[in-house]
Amino acid sequence: MEKFKSLQLEMDTDEVYEKVVQAYGYDFLPYQVPKYNTPITPKENVRRMLAGEGPLWVPNINCDFNLIQPEIMLDASARNRGGVDWFGIDWEYEELSQAAMVKPGTRRLSDICNWEDELIWPDLDAIDWAADFEKNYAPFVSADKATMFVIVNGCFERLADLTSFEDTLCCLLEEPEEVSRLFDKFTDFHIRLMAIAKEYYHADMITYHDDMGTQRNSFMSEKTFRELIVPHSKKLVAAAHAMGLSVNYHSCGHVENLIDAFIDCGFDFWEGQDSANNIAVVTDNYQDKIGIVSAFDVGSDEAVMKANVLKRITEHGRYGKYIVWPFSEDMEIEIKSNAEIYRVSREFFSRTPVGQTDSREVN
């Protein structure tokens, strides 16, 4: 392992990333991020983690990634701000939740058996991706960071958006052959979009959204998931890996009962919902089989924040495939949490082999 320099020297810097590219849309973090004197670049640290070599610190999406979701993708602009998406679905922005949902009463597909006649597929190659990157990202993307490209509306979510959740769940049981044919077409569409992400936005990782559960349970059994989702997910992941991309599967809800199937799909990471799943049990049981991306509230009190960070680094991060995305209602606490994550994880990995627990206190 690289020589461990003094943490104070590593973190003592006047350099900053002035504008940090963050999804969703053409937005930036509302604060600057210090550019530490790290022994390797953040991008190399992520590469080490993916290669199983062990990171030198826990990667933090706020600090170590260019997080890209261009709103030239109509799916992105509709989901972020409301409007019509690539498949003609009308989304309505709700101010209180600061999110958009399919406008009540909207239905784009009358019946699953009519998808070939009714759906109009966007021409991805007609979009000027190069111009979008040059205008909105090139001046701000940091070459020393890994780039994560976000794709929303996976196969299951898209069918629910086109029809309804009730009809989609019925379709899985009543028309599995038509569902599979449509999902294969969606998968080809997403594979082309991933190739665009690689070619024009220089992506290293794809975050692929397809929520699979409620707060209490998955939308479907593992058997149904394996029959109708796994084949297409395997195809998508295999194509991504062939392009040199890793895939982070964003799937909210209580879905830890599907983790074995996620692993069989080949996903490199699972970005789940911490409040609906026992992430500590998942990391202990699956260790290096699948990584975890964790977005979590660090709290609004500095002492609570430090305790939360320490717990997550030592319990969830110790296997070396853990990416964090901390947030707080108090921006100053969030900024401090970014520094605390680097400090605690850097010290932890400097003295603790990946997969082991160090009982000594991190001061």
mmCIF file of C-alpha atoms in Angstrom:
data_model
loop_
_atom_site.group_PDB
_atom_site.id
_atom_site.type_symbol
_atom_site.label_atom_id
_atom_site.label_comp_id
_atom_site.label_asym_id
_atom_site.label_seq_id
_atom_site.Cartn_x
_atom_site.Cartn_y
_atom_site.Cartn_z
ATOM 1 C CA MET A 1 0.000 0.000 0.000
ATOM 2 C CA GLU A 2 1.125 3.522 -0.755
ATOM 3 C CA LYS A 3 2.964 5.221 2.066
ATOM 4 C CA PHE A 4 0.484 6.790 4.471
ATOM 5 C CA LYS A 5 1.287 10.457 4.835
ATOM 6 C CA SER A 6 0.081 12.648 7.643
ATOM 7 C CA LEU A 7 -3.648 13.199 7.344
ATOM 8 C CA GLN A 8 -3.186 16.793 8.345
ATOM 9 C CA LEU A 9 -0.841 17.357 5.409
ATOM 10 C CA GLU A 10 -3.210 15.571 3.020
ATOM 11 C CA MET A 11 -6.180 17.646 4.123
ATOM 12 C CA ASP A 12 -4.339 20.951 4.491
ATOM 13 C CA THR A 13 -5.042 22.615 1.144
ATOM 14 C CA ASP A 14 -6.209 25.877 -0.330
ATOM 15 C CA GLU A 15 -7.155 24.248 -3.633
ATOM 16 C CA VAL A 16 -10.821 23.585 -4.336
ATOM 17 C CA TYR A 17 -13.095 22.149 -6.994
ATOM 18 C CA GLU A 18 -15.008 25.371 -7.586
ATOM 19 C CA LYS A 19 -17.941 23.840 -9.425
ATOM 20 C CA VAL A 20 -18.767 20.205 -8.687
ATOM 21 C CA VAL A 21 -20.951 18.602 -11.364
ATOM 22 C CA GLN A 22 -23.849 16.853 -9.676
ATOM 23 C CA ALA A 23 -27.013 15.203 -10.977
ATOM 24 C CA TYR A 24 -29.747 15.770 -11.443
ATOM 25 C CA GLY A 25 -29.791 18.052 -14.453
ATOM 26 C CA TYR A 26 -27.265 20.777 -15.164
ATOM 27 C CA ASP A 27 -26.679 21.529 -11.510
ATOM 28 C CA PHE A 28 -23.712 21.924 -9.192
ATOM 29 C CA LEU A 29 -23.148 21.337 -5.521
ATOM 30 C CA PRO A 30 -24.071 24.530 -3.636
ATOM 31 C CA TYR A 31 -20.595 24.647 -2.111
ATOM 32 C CA GLN A 32 -16.967 24.203 -3.129
ATOM 33 C CA VAL A 33 -15.138 20.964 -2.373
ATOM 34 C CA PRO A 34 -11.525 20.954 -1.114
ATOM 35 C CA LYS A 35 -8.993 19.323 -3.400
ATOM 36 C CA TYR A 36 -6.976 17.270 -0.919
ATOM 37 C CA ASN A 37 -3.377 16.170 -1.390
ATOM 38 C CA THR A 38 -4.482 12.588 -1.880
ATOM 39 C CA PRO A 39 -1.825 9.908 -2.514
ATOM 40 C CA ILE A 40 -3.751 8.845 -5.647
ATOM 41 C CA THR A 41 -6.530 10.532 -7.595
ATOM 42 C CA PRO A 42 -10.169 9.933 -6.653
ATOM 43 C CA LYS A 43 -10.601 8.178 -9.999
ATOM 44 C CA GLU A 44 -7.729 5.792 -9.270
ATOM 45 C CA ASN A 45 -9.181 5.150 -5.823
ATOM 46 C CA VAL A 46 -12.481 4.080 -7.425
ATOM 47 C CA ARG A 47 -10.592 1.899 -9.923
ATOM 48 C CA ARG A 48 -8.770 0.148 -7.067
ATOM 49 C CA MET A 49 -12.078 -0.547 -5.386
ATOM 50 C CA LEU A 50 -13.621 -2.004 -8.546
ATOM 51 C CA ALA A 51 -10.527 -4.139 -9.168
ATOM 52 C CA GLY A 52 -10.683 -5.593 -5.653
ATOM 53 C CA GLU A 53 -7.391 -3.980 -4.685
ATOM 54 C CA GLY A 54 -8.954 -2.023 -1.824
ATOM 55 C CA PRO A 55 -9.593 1.736 -1.756
ATOM 56 C CA LEU A 56 -7.411 4.089 0.247
ATOM 57 C CA TRP A 57 -10.544 5.892 1.431
ATOM 58 C CA VAL A 58 -14.296 5.475 1.007
ATOM 59 C CA PRO A 59 -15.375 7.233 -2.198
ATOM 60 C CA ASN A 60 -17.885 10.025 -1.667
ATOM 61 C CA ILE A 61 -20.212 11.046 -4.508
ATOM 62 C CA ASN A 62 -20.131 14.649 -3.295
ATOM 63 C CA CYS A 63 -16.371 14.848 -3.657
ATOM 64 C CA ASP A 64 -14.967 12.041 -5.807
ATOM 65 C CA PHE A 65 -17.330 11.811 -8.793
ATOM 66 C CA ASN A 66 -18.576 13.850 -11.700
ATOM 67 C CA LEU A 67 -22.275 12.964 -11.450
ATOM 68 C CA ILE A 68 -23.905 13.525 -14.830
ATOM 69 C CA GLN A 69 -27.519 13.379 -15.960
ATOM 70 C CA PRO A 70 -27.881 15.672 -18.987
ATOM 71 C CA GLU A 71 -31.312 17.185 -19.414
ATOM 72 C CA ILE A 72 -30.963 16.905 -23.167
ATOM 73 C CA MET A 73 -32.367 13.487 -22.251
ATOM 74 C CA LEU A 74 -36.115 14.186 -22.058
ATOM 75 C CA ASP A 75 -36.446 11.464 -19.427
ATOM 76 C CA ALA A 76 -34.159 13.502 -17.189
ATOM 77 C CA SER A 77 -35.810 16.868 -17.707
ATOM 78 C CA ALA A 78 -39.306 15.418 -17.221
ATOM 79 C CA ARG A 79 -38.331 13.573 -14.051
ATOM 80 C CA ASN A 80 -36.463 16.565 -12.646
ATOM 81 C CA ARG A 81 -38.768 19.442 -13.526
ATOM 82 C CA GLY A 82 -41.906 18.052 -15.126
ATOM 83 C CA GLY A 83 -42.861 17.850 -18.789
ATOM 84 C CA VAL A 84 -43.045 15.150 -21.431
ATOM 85 C CA ASP A 85 -40.427 12.386 -21.496
ATOM 86 C CA TRP A 86 -38.923 10.421 -24.391
ATOM 87 C CA PHE A 87 -41.968 8.150 -24.651
ATOM 88 C CA GLY A 88 -44.643 10.840 -24.487
ATOM 89 C CA ILE A 89 -45.444 10.428 -20.785
ATOM 90 C CA ASP A 90 -46.507 13.657 -19.063
ATOM 91 C CA TRP A 91 -44.789 14.291 -15.719
ATOM 92 C CA GLU A 92 -46.017 16.807 -13.145
ATOM 93 C CA TYR A 93 -43.629 18.571 -10.753
ATOM 94 C CA GLU A 94 -44.728 18.713 -7.121
ATOM 95 C CA GLU A 95 -43.174 21.591 -5.211
ATOM 96 C CA LEU A 96 -43.467 20.176 -1.698
ATOM 97 C CA SER A 97 -41.576 16.970 -2.459
ATOM 98 C CA GLN A 98 -39.412 18.690 -5.102
ATOM 99 C CA ALA A 99 -39.934 15.776 -7.475
ATOM 100 C CA ALA A 100 -42.043 14.899 -10.484
ATOM 101 C CA MET A 101 -44.461 12.012 -10.914
ATOM 102 C CA VAL A 102 -46.539 10.806 -13.836
ATOM 103 C CA LYS A 103 -49.463 13.200 -14.164
ATOM 104 C CA PRO A 104 -52.668 11.564 -12.866
ATOM 105 C CA GLY A 105 -54.769 10.217 -15.702
ATOM 106 C CA THR A 106 -51.812 9.855 -18.066
ATOM 107 C CA ARG A 107 -51.675 6.592 -20.023
ATOM 108 C CA ARG A 108 -49.404 6.159 -23.011
ATOM 109 C CA LEU A 109 -49.872 2.427 -23.691
ATOM 110 C CA SER A 110 -53.395 1.011 -23.920
ATOM 111 C CA ASP A 111 -52.365 -2.632 -23.573
ATOM 112 C CA ILE A 112 -49.065 -4.500 -23.306
ATOM 113 C CA CYS A 113 -49.932 -6.410 -26.470
ATOM 114 C CA ASN A 114 -50.099 -3.140 -28.445
ATOM 115 C CA TRP A 115 -46.625 -1.829 -27.636
ATOM 116 C CA GLU A 116 -45.196 -2.391 -31.127
ATOM 117 C CA ASP A 117 -47.987 -0.326 -32.694
ATOM 118 C CA GLU A 118 -48.339 2.421 -30.097
ATOM 119 C CA LEU A 119 -44.858 3.266 -28.835
ATOM 120 C CA ILE A 120 -42.683 5.742 -30.732
ATOM 121 C CA TRP A 121 -38.987 5.198 -30.049
ATOM 122 C CA PRO A 122 -36.713 8.243 -29.816
ATOM 123 C CA ASP A 123 -33.779 8.468 -32.196
ATOM 124 C CA LEU A 124 -30.810 8.748 -29.850
ATOM 125 C CA ASP A 125 -28.408 9.311 -32.723
ATOM 126 C CA ALA A 126 -30.278 12.456 -33.808
ATOM 127 C CA ILE A 127 -29.297 14.246 -30.586
ATOM 128 C CA ASP A 128 -26.194 16.445 -30.545
ATOM 129 C CA TRP A 129 -24.555 14.871 -27.514
ATOM 130 C CA ALA A 130 -21.139 16.342 -28.291
ATOM 131 C CA ALA A 131 -22.509 19.897 -28.212
ATOM 132 C CA ASP A 132 -24.312 19.208 -24.931
ATOM 133 C CA PHE A 133 -21.135 17.945 -23.303
ATOM 134 C CA GLU A 134 -19.030 20.852 -24.547
ATOM 135 C CA LYS A 135 -21.538 23.466 -23.401
ATOM 136 C CA ASN A 136 -22.694 22.053 -20.077
ATOM 137 C CA TYR A 137 -19.935 19.762 -18.803
ATOM 138 C CA ALA A 138 -16.534 20.165 -20.456
ATOM 139 C CA PRO A 139 -15.621 23.347 -18.521
ATOM 140 C CA PHE A 140 -16.491 21.730 -15.189
ATOM 141 C CA VAL A 141 -15.785 17.991 -15.342
ATOM 142 C CA SER A 142 -12.675 17.028 -13.375
ATOM 143 C CA ALA A 143 -10.414 14.537 -15.134
ATOM 144 C CA ASP A 144 -9.069 13.216 -11.827
ATOM 145 C CA LYS A 145 -12.542 12.061 -10.745
ATOM 146 C CA ALA A 146 -14.613 9.085 -11.855
ATOM 147 C CA THR A 147 -17.656 9.987 -13.949
ATOM 148 C CA MET A 148 -21.029 8.486 -13.077
ATOM 149 C CA PHE A 149 -23.781 8.784 -15.713
ATOM 150 C CA VAL A 150 -27.387 8.440 -14.524
ATOM 151 C CA ILE A 151 -30.082 6.607 -16.518
ATOM 152 C CA VAL A 152 -33.607 6.639 -15.093
ATOM 153 C CA ASN A 153 -36.715 4.651 -16.012
ATOM 154 C CA GLY A 154 -35.524 1.045 -16.151
ATOM 155 C CA CYS A 155 -37.678 -1.640 -17.769
ATOM 156 C CA PHE A 156 -40.126 -2.191 -14.901
ATOM 157 C CA GLU A 157 -40.492 1.500 -14.044
ATOM 158 C CA ARG A 158 -40.988 2.411 -17.702
ATOM 159 C CA LEU A 159 -43.832 -0.062 -18.155
ATOM 160 C CA ALA A 160 -45.509 1.264 -14.994
ATOM 161 C CA ASP A 161 -45.131 4.831 -16.303
ATOM 162 C CA LEU A 162 -46.650 3.866 -19.646
ATOM 163 C CA THR A 163 -49.637 2.093 -18.075
ATOM 164 C CA SER A 164 -50.061 1.898 -14.288
ATOM 165 C CA PHE A 165 -48.472 -0.053 -11.448
ATOM 166 C CA GLU A 166 -51.563 -2.214 -11.132
ATOM 167 C CA ASP A 167 -51.612 -3.120 -14.822
ATOM 168 C CA THR A 168 -47.861 -3.654 -14.903
ATOM 169 C CA LEU A 169 -47.996 -6.166 -12.067
ATOM 170 C CA CYS A 170 -50.848 -7.960 -13.847
ATOM 171 C CA CYS A 171 -48.870 -7.969 -17.096
ATOM 172 C CA LEU A 172 -45.951 -9.720 -15.406
ATOM 173 C CA LEU A 173 -48.264 -12.626 -14.591
ATOM 174 C CA GLU A 174 -50.691 -12.597 -17.527
ATOM 175 C CA GLU A 175 -48.503 -11.598 -20.494
ATOM 176 C CA PRO A 176 -44.913 -12.583 -19.610
ATOM 177 C CA GLU A 177 -43.946 -13.192 -23.260
ATOM 178 C CA GLU A 178 -44.990 -9.695 -24.357
ATOM 179 C CA VAL A 179 -43.371 -8.153 -21.285
ATOM 180 C CA SER A 180 -40.111 -9.933 -22.090
ATOM 181 C CA ARG A 181 -40.183 -8.773 -25.721
ATOM 182 C CA LEU A 182 -40.773 -5.167 -24.667
ATOM 183 C CA PHE A 183 -38.090 -5.349 -21.966
ATOM 184 C CA ASP A 184 -35.595 -6.647 -24.539
ATOM 185 C CA LYS A 185 -36.329 -3.624 -26.740
ATOM 186 C CA PHE A 186 -35.937 -1.292 -23.741
ATOM 187 C CA THR A 187 -32.627 -2.979 -22.921
ATOM 188 C CA ASP A 188 -31.268 -2.396 -26.426
ATOM 189 C CA PHE A 189 -32.310 1.257 -26.067
ATOM 190 C CA HIS A 190 -30.429 1.555 -22.764
ATOM 191 C CA ILE A 191 -27.351 -0.178 -24.171
ATOM 192 C CA ARG A 192 -27.183 2.428 -26.935
ATOM 193 C CA LEU A 193 -27.593 5.160 -24.322
ATOM 194 C CA MET A 194 -24.714 3.687 -22.291
ATOM 195 C CA ALA A 195 -22.512 3.720 -25.384
ATOM 196 C CA ILE A 196 -23.343 7.417 -25.803
ATOM 197 C CA ALA A 197 -22.488 8.010 -22.133
ATOM 198 C CA LYS A 198 -19.108 6.386 -22.704
ATOM 199 C CA GLU A 199 -18.316 8.063 -26.023
ATOM 200 C CA TYR A 200 -19.458 11.624 -25.359
ATOM 201 C CA TYR A 201 -19.476 12.004 -21.567
ATOM 202 C CA HIS A 202 -16.484 9.747 -20.809
ATOM 203 C CA ALA A 203 -18.460 7.749 -18.252
ATOM 204 C CA ASP A 204 -16.779 5.225 -15.975
ATOM 205 C CA MET A 205 -19.930 4.047 -14.201
ATOM 206 C CA ILE A 206 -23.624 3.895 -15.043
ATOM 207 C CA THR A 207 -26.271 4.373 -12.378
ATOM 208 C CA TYR A 208 -29.295 2.522 -13.735
ATOM 209 C CA HIS A 209 -32.632 3.180 -12.002
ATOM 210 C CA ASP A 210 -35.355 0.572 -11.603
ATOM 211 C CA ASP A 211 -37.106 0.611 -8.222
ATOM 212 C CA MET A 212 -38.303 -2.844 -7.242
ATOM 213 C CA GLY A 213 -40.130 -2.464 -3.950
ATOM 214 C CA THR A 214 -42.259 -0.679 -1.420
ATOM 215 C CA GLN A 215 -41.078 0.182 2.079
ATOM 216 C CA ARG A 216 -42.218 -3.280 3.215
ATOM 217 C CA ASN A 217 -41.442 -5.720 0.402
ATOM 218 C CA SER A 218 -40.449 -6.199 -3.230
ATOM 219 C CA PHE A 219 -43.058 -5.676 -5.943
ATOM 220 C CA MET A 220 -42.563 -9.239 -7.141
ATOM 221 C CA SER A 221 -41.181 -12.563 -5.989
ATOM 222 C CA GLU A 222 -37.593 -13.534 -6.638
ATOM 223 C CA LYS A 223 -38.916 -16.166 -9.069
ATOM 224 C CA THR A 224 -40.727 -13.564 -11.168
ATOM 225 C CA PHE A 225 -37.744 -11.209 -10.992
ATOM 226 C CA ARG A 226 -35.459 -13.977 -12.244
ATOM 227 C CA GLU A 227 -37.807 -14.886 -15.084
ATOM 228 C CA LEU A 228 -38.601 -11.394 -16.380
ATOM 229 C CA ILE A 229 -35.880 -9.015 -15.179
ATOM 230 C CA VAL A 230 -32.653 -11.002 -14.812
ATOM 231 C CA PRO A 231 -32.174 -12.010 -18.493
ATOM 232 C CA HIS A 232 -32.391 -8.405 -19.673
ATOM 233 C CA SER A 233 -30.277 -7.089 -16.810
ATOM 234 C CA LYS A 234 -27.587 -9.653 -17.623
ATOM 235 C CA LYS A 235 -27.607 -8.455 -21.222
ATOM 236 C CA LEU A 236 -27.330 -4.817 -20.139
ATOM 237 C CA VAL A 237 -24.505 -5.440 -17.650
ATOM 238 C CA ALA A 238 -22.554 -7.618 -20.087
ATOM 239 C CA ALA A 239 -22.727 -4.850 -22.685
ATOM 240 C CA ALA A 240 -21.639 -2.255 -20.115
ATOM 241 C CA HIS A 241 -18.673 -4.343 -19.004
ATOM 242 C CA ALA A 242 -17.640 -4.841 -22.625
ATOM 243 C CA MET A 243 -17.513 -1.028 -22.921
ATOM 244 C CA GLY A 244 -15.377 -0.761 -19.779
ATOM 245 C CA LEU A 245 -18.265 0.534 -17.678
ATOM 246 C CA SER A 246 -19.344 -0.616 -14.240
ATOM 247 C CA VAL A 247 -23.035 -0.578 -13.290
ATOM 248 C CA ASN A 248 -24.640 0.706 -10.120
ATOM 249 C CA TYR A 249 -28.200 -0.619 -9.819
ATOM 250 C CA HIS A 250 -30.390 1.978 -8.111
ATOM 251 C CA SER A 251 -33.365 0.103 -6.701
ATOM 252 C CA CYS A 252 -35.375 1.530 -3.818
ATOM 253 C CA GLY A 253 -37.788 -0.237 -1.518
ATOM 254 C CA HIS A 254 -37.333 -3.285 0.709
ATOM 255 C CA VAL A 255 -35.573 -5.452 -1.865
ATOM 256 C CA GLU A 256 -32.818 -7.227 0.056
ATOM 257 C CA ASN A 257 -34.682 -10.476 -0.702
ATOM 258 C CA LEU A 258 -33.587 -9.955 -4.335
ATOM 259 C CA ILE A 259 -29.873 -9.410 -3.692
ATOM 260 C CA ASP A 260 -28.871 -12.891 -4.879
ATOM 261 C CA ALA A 261 -30.623 -12.160 -8.179
ATOM 262 C CA PHE A 262 -28.958 -8.722 -8.405
ATOM 263 C CA ILE A 263 -25.615 -10.486 -8.079
ATOM 264 C CA ASP A 264 -26.547 -12.995 -10.785
ATOM 265 C CA CYS A 265 -27.333 -10.051 -13.076
ATOM 266 C CA GLY A 266 -23.699 -8.992 -12.672
ATOM 267 C CA PHE A 267 -24.360 -5.577 -11.143
ATOM 268 C CA ASP A 268 -21.224 -4.113 -9.570
ATOM 269 C CA PHE A 269 -23.117 -2.050 -6.989
ATOM 270 C CA TRP A 270 -26.566 -1.808 -5.506
ATOM 271 C CA GLU A 271 -27.800 1.645 -4.501
ATOM 272 C CA GLY A 272 -30.631 0.749 -2.153
ATOM 273 C CA GLN A 273 -32.804 2.533 0.339
ATOM 274 C CA ASP A 274 -31.044 2.455 3.685
ATOM 275 C CA SER A 275 -34.254 3.098 5.619
ATOM 276 C CA ALA A 276 -35.960 0.032 4.100
ATOM 277 C CA ASN A 277 -33.124 -2.524 4.210
ATOM 278 C CA ASN A 278 -30.598 -3.841 6.711
ATOM 279 C CA ILE A 279 -27.463 -2.647 4.942
ATOM 280 C CA ALA A 280 -25.147 -4.023 7.663
ATOM 281 C CA VAL A 281 -26.522 -7.538 7.140
ATOM 282 C CA VAL A 282 -26.270 -7.210 3.350
ATOM 283 C CA THR A 283 -22.635 -6.089 3.519
ATOM 284 C CA ASP A 284 -21.746 -8.868 5.967
ATOM 285 C CA ASN A 285 -23.471 -11.576 3.923
ATOM 286 C CA TYR A 286 -22.332 -10.528 0.464
ATOM 287 C CA GLN A 287 -19.042 -8.711 1.139
ATOM 288 C CA ASP A 288 -17.174 -8.521 -2.167
ATOM 289 C CA LYS A 289 -19.964 -10.050 -4.300
ATOM 290 C CA ILE A 290 -21.703 -6.708 -4.773
ATOM 291 C CA GLY A 291 -20.787 -3.208 -3.650
ATOM 292 C CA ILE A 292 -23.086 -0.813 -1.819
ATOM 293 C CA VAL A 293 -23.877 2.799 -2.677
ATOM 294 C CA SER A 294 -25.443 4.492 0.318
ATOM 295 C CA ALA A 295 -27.200 7.859 0.381
ATOM 296 C CA PHE A 296 -27.851 8.783 3.988
ATOM 297 C CA ASP A 297 -28.708 11.674 6.280
ATOM 298 C CA VAL A 298 -25.762 12.373 8.560
ATOM 299 C CA GLY A 299 -27.954 14.445 10.880
ATOM 300 C CA SER A 300 -27.922 18.115 11.817
ATOM 301 C CA ASP A 301 -25.694 17.872 14.865
ATOM 302 C CA GLU A 302 -21.925 17.580 14.543
ATOM 303 C CA ALA A 303 -21.552 14.907 17.229
ATOM 304 C CA VAL A 304 -24.340 12.830 15.665
ATOM 305 C CA MET A 305 -22.773 13.281 12.240
ATOM 306 C CA LYS A 306 -19.393 12.023 13.437
ATOM 307 C CA ALA A 307 -20.986 8.996 15.088
ATOM 308 C CA ASN A 308 -22.945 8.191 11.909
ATOM 309 C CA VAL A 309 -19.857 8.461 9.732
ATOM 310 C CA LEU A 310 -17.745 6.290 12.026
ATOM 311 C CA LYS A 311 -20.426 3.591 12.198
ATOM 312 C CA ARG A 312 -20.859 3.438 8.432
ATOM 313 C CA ILE A 313 -17.163 3.381 7.650
ATOM 314 C CA THR A 314 -16.297 0.677 10.183
ATOM 315 C CA GLU A 315 -19.399 -1.484 9.677
ATOM 316 C CA HIS A 316 -20.423 -1.023 6.048
ATOM 317 C CA GLY A 317 -17.231 0.188 4.438
ATOM 318 C CA ARG A 318 -14.760 -2.324 5.825
ATOM 319 C CA TYR A 319 -15.131 -4.745 2.907
ATOM 320 C CA GLY A 320 -13.794 -2.163 0.493
ATOM 321 C CA LYS A 321 -16.785 -1.860 -1.893
ATOM 322 C CA TYR A 322 -18.753 0.997 -0.378
ATOM 323 C CA ILE A 323 -19.592 4.413 -1.853
ATOM 324 C CA VAL A 324 -21.303 7.082 0.230
ATOM 325 C CA TRP A 325 -23.540 10.014 -0.635
ATOM 326 C CA PRO A 326 -24.044 11.995 2.596
ATOM 327 C CA PHE A 327 -26.531 14.800 3.009
ATOM 328 C CA SER A 328 -27.895 17.017 5.760
ATOM 329 C CA GLU A 329 -30.521 19.718 6.177
ATOM 330 C CA ASP A 330 -27.665 21.782 7.621
ATOM 331 C CA MET A 331 -25.261 22.543 4.771
ATOM 332 C CA GLU A 332 -22.361 23.250 7.132
ATOM 333 C CA ILE A 333 -22.800 19.802 8.703
ATOM 334 C CA GLU A 334 -22.886 18.221 5.245
ATOM 335 C CA ILE A 335 -19.641 19.974 4.331
ATOM 336 C CA LYS A 336 -18.042 18.782 7.572
ATOM 337 C CA SER A 337 -19.289 15.247 6.922
ATOM 338 C CA ASN A 338 -17.416 15.156 3.614
ATOM 339 C CA ALA A 339 -14.171 15.928 5.433
ATOM 340 C CA GLU A 340 -14.995 13.470 8.218
ATOM 341 C CA ILE A 341 -15.628 10.644 5.731
ATOM 342 C CA TYR A 342 -12.250 11.186 4.127
ATOM 343 C CA ARG A 343 -10.428 11.492 7.442
ATOM 344 C CA VAL A 344 -12.021 8.497 9.157
ATOM 345 C CA SER A 345 -11.914 6.132 6.178
ATOM 346 C CA ARG A 346 -8.360 7.141 5.221
ATOM 347 C CA GLU A 347 -7.147 6.371 8.724
ATOM 348 C CA PHE A 348 -9.234 3.195 8.941
ATOM 349 C CA PHE A 349 -7.899 1.681 5.704
ATOM 350 C CA SER A 350 -4.342 2.722 6.501
ATOM 351 C CA ARG A 351 -4.231 0.324 9.414
ATOM 352 C CA THR A 352 -7.010 -2.206 8.795
ATOM 353 C CA PRO A 353 -6.892 -4.763 5.967
ATOM 354 C CA VAL A 354 -10.038 -4.820 3.833
ATOM 355 C CA GLY A 355 -12.693 -7.038 5.407
ATOM 356 C CA GLN A 356 -11.389 -6.815 8.946
ATOM 357 C CA THR A 357 -12.608 -4.792 11.903
ATOM 358 C CA ASP A 358 -10.303 -2.532 13.892
ATOM 359 C CA SER A 359 -11.560 -2.133 17.448
ATOM 360 C CA ARG A 360 -9.298 0.818 18.161
ATOM 361 C CA GLU A 361 -11.044 4.162 18.237
ATOM 362 C CA VAL A 362 -10.573 6.457 15.266
ATOM 363 C CA ASN A 363 -9.867 9.815 16.833
#
